[in-house]
Structure formats: C-alpha cells, structure tokens
Amino acid sequence: MMKPHYFKLSLLTALSATALYCWADELKSHPIDQKDREFSIVEVTIKPGEKVVFKNKDSVTHNVFSKSTVNPFTIKVQQPGESSEVEFMDEGVTEVRCAIHPKMKLIVTVKK
Ligand SMILES: [Cu+2]
C-alpha cells in the first residue's frame, strides 16, 4: 500500500507535468501575408483562441473578411503595409475572402 506521503508526492508530480504540458501548448500567432493579390497560404489549421495576423504586403488596398458564420469578422479597408490581428475563438471552418479581389481565398480551420 502507498503511504500518504508518497501519494502526495506523486500527485504533485502529476500536477507539475500538467502545468508543463499547458505551458508547451501556449497559443500562437499565425502570420499570413497578402501579396500579388493572393494570400501567402491557402489554408491553415489553428487552435481556438489563436490569432491570425493579416499583413498587406501589396501596393494596393485589401478588405479581408470572413464569409462564414463561424468566426465572423471584417478588417475593412487595409492600406499597403498595414497589419491586422484577428482572434479565432470558435471551432469550425471559416472562409476568408477579400471584398476587392474575389479570387483571394483562405480557409482557416479551428480545432482543439
Ligand atoms: Cu484584396
């Protein structure tokens, strides 16, 4: 049988391991550029609460928005050189488009 002292010690070890795991699993920011009237990638998978940083690296304005009911947002007019951070809280698939350039498309999948 395990003595109470050892039991406490193993509980402490388990808690420390959990804390370390959470620390290693911290939320990230995902940079995605707009260049040559395209997104730098066509799809990305992120965790709930993580952010995508949209940067306009073009010489034209963009207007990035979510076409989906999951994680709706709109950045509105974004001038060349500007960056905008968008937090994705809800799990699911979000289709991101540009209101000025209909060919621009990015799929953001949020899952745990
Ligand atoms: Cu655009």
CSV table of C-alpha atoms and ligand atoms in Angstrom, one decimal:
chain,number,residue,atom,x,y,z
A,1,MET,CA,0.0,0.0,0.0
A,2,MET,CA,1.1,3.5,-0.8
A,3,LYS,CA,1.8,5.7,2.2
A,4,PRO,CA,0.0,9.1,2.3
A,5,HIS,CA,3.4,10.9,1.9
A,6,TYR,CA,4.2,9.1,-1.4
A,7,PHE,CA,0.7,9.7,-2.6
A,8,LYS,CA,1.0,13.5,-2.1
A,9,LEU,CA,4.4,13.4,-3.9
A,10,SER,CA,3.0,11.6,-7.0
A,11,LEU,CA,0.0,13.9,-7.1
A,12,LEU,CA,2.5,16.9,-7.1
A,13,THR,CA,4.4,15.2,-9.9
A,14,ALA,CA,1.3,14.8,-12.0
A,15,LEU,CA,0.3,18.4,-11.4
A,16,SER,CA,3.7,19.6,-12.5
A,17,ALA,CA,3.6,17.5,-15.6
A,18,THR,CA,0.2,19.1,-16.5
A,19,ALA,CA,1.5,22.6,-15.9
A,20,LEU,CA,4.5,21.9,-18.2
A,21,TYR,CA,2.2,20.5,-20.9
A,22,CYS,CA,-0.1,23.6,-20.8
A,23,TRP,CA,3.0,25.9,-21.0
A,24,ALA,CA,4.3,24.0,-24.0
A,25,ASP,CA,0.8,24.2,-25.6
A,26,GLU,CA,0.6,28.0,-25.5
A,27,LEU,CA,-1.4,30.0,-28.1
A,28,LYS,CA,0.3,31.1,-31.2
A,29,SER,CA,0.0,33.9,-33.7
A,30,HIS,CA,0.0,32.9,-37.4
A,31,PRO,CA,1.3,35.5,-39.8
A,32,ILE,CA,-0.4,35.4,-43.3
A,33,ASP,CA,0.6,38.0,-45.9
A,34,GLN,CA,-1.4,39.4,-48.8
A,35,LYS,CA,1.0,39.7,-51.8
A,36,ASP,CA,0.3,39.9,-55.5
A,37,ARG,CA,-3.4,39.8,-54.7
A,38,GLU,CA,-3.2,36.4,-53.1
A,39,PHE,CA,-2.9,35.1,-49.5
A,40,SER,CA,0.6,33.6,-48.8
A,41,ILE,CA,-1.1,30.3,-48.0
A,42,VAL,CA,-4.5,28.8,-49.0
A,43,GLU,CA,-5.3,27.1,-45.7
A,44,VAL,CA,-4.2,27.0,-42.1
A,45,THR,CA,-5.3,25.0,-39.1
A,46,ILE,CA,-5.1,26.7,-35.7
A,47,LYS,CA,-6.4,26.2,-32.1
A,48,PRO,CA,-9.3,28.1,-30.5
A,49,GLY,CA,-8.1,31.4,-29.2
A,50,GLU,CA,-5.2,31.7,-31.6
A,51,LYS,CA,-4.7,34.7,-33.8
A,52,VAL,CA,-4.0,35.2,-37.5
A,53,VAL,CA,-2.0,38.4,-38.3
A,54,PHE,CA,-3.1,39.6,-41.8
A,55,LYS,CA,-0.4,41.8,-43.3
A,56,ASN,CA,-0.9,43.7,-46.6
A,57,LYS,CA,2.4,43.4,-48.5
A,58,ASP,CA,0.8,44.7,-51.7
A,59,SER,CA,0.8,48.2,-53.2
A,60,VAL,CA,-3.0,48.1,-53.3
A,61,THR,CA,-5.6,48.1,-50.6
A,62,HIS,CA,-7.4,45.0,-49.4
A,63,ASN,CA,-10.6,44.4,-47.5
A,64,VAL,CA,-10.4,41.0,-45.8
A,65,PHE,CA,-13.5,39.5,-44.2
A,66,SER,CA,-15.0,36.2,-43.0
A,67,LYS,CA,-17.6,34.8,-45.3
A,68,SER,CA,-18.7,32.2,-42.7
A,69,THR,CA,-21.0,32.3,-39.6
A,70,VAL,CA,-18.1,30.6,-37.7
A,71,ASN,CA,-15.8,33.4,-36.5
A,72,PRO,CA,-17.3,36.3,-38.4
A,73,PHE,CA,-15.1,39.4,-38.8
A,74,THR,CA,-14.2,42.2,-41.2
A,75,ILE,CA,-11.0,44.1,-41.3
A,76,LYS,CA,-12.4,46.8,-43.7
A,77,VAL,CA,-10.0,48.9,-45.7
A,78,GLN,CA,-6.4,47.8,-45.1
A,79,GLN,CA,-3.8,50.0,-46.7
A,80,PRO,CA,-0.4,48.7,-48.0
A,81,GLY,CA,1.9,47.9,-45.1
A,82,GLU,CA,-0.8,47.6,-42.5
A,83,SER,CA,-1.3,44.6,-40.2
A,84,SER,CA,-4.4,43.4,-38.5
A,85,GLU,CA,-4.8,40.7,-35.8
A,86,VAL,CA,-7.9,38.5,-35.8
A,87,GLU,CA,-8.6,36.1,-32.9
A,88,PHE,CA,-10.4,32.9,-33.9
A,89,MET,CA,-12.4,31.6,-30.8
A,90,ASP,CA,-14.9,29.1,-32.3
A,91,GLU,CA,-14.1,25.6,-33.6
A,92,GLY,CA,-15.1,25.1,-37.3
A,93,VAL,CA,-14.2,26.2,-40.8
A,94,THR,CA,-14.0,29.9,-41.7
A,95,GLU,CA,-13.7,31.0,-45.3
A,96,VAL,CA,-11.7,34.2,-45.6
A,97,ARG,CA,-12.1,36.4,-48.6
A,98,CYS,CA,-11.2,39.9,-49.9
A,99,ALA,CA,-14.1,42.2,-50.8
A,100,ILE,CA,-12.0,43.9,-53.5
A,101,HIS,CA,-10.3,40.8,-55.1
A,102,PRO,CA,-12.8,38.0,-55.4
A,103,LYS,CA,-10.1,35.4,-56.3
A,104,MET,CA,-8.5,35.7,-52.9
A,105,LYS,CA,-9.4,32.8,-50.7
A,106,LEU,CA,-8.1,31.4,-47.4
A,107,ILE,CA,-9.6,28.6,-45.3
A,108,VAL,CA,-9.0,28.8,-41.6
A,109,THR,CA,-9.8,25.6,-39.7
A,110,VAL,CA,-10.1,26.0,-35.9
A,111,LYS,CA,-9.9,22.8,-33.9
A,112,LYS,CA,-8.5,21.7,-30.5
B,1,CU,CU,-7.7,42.2,-51.8
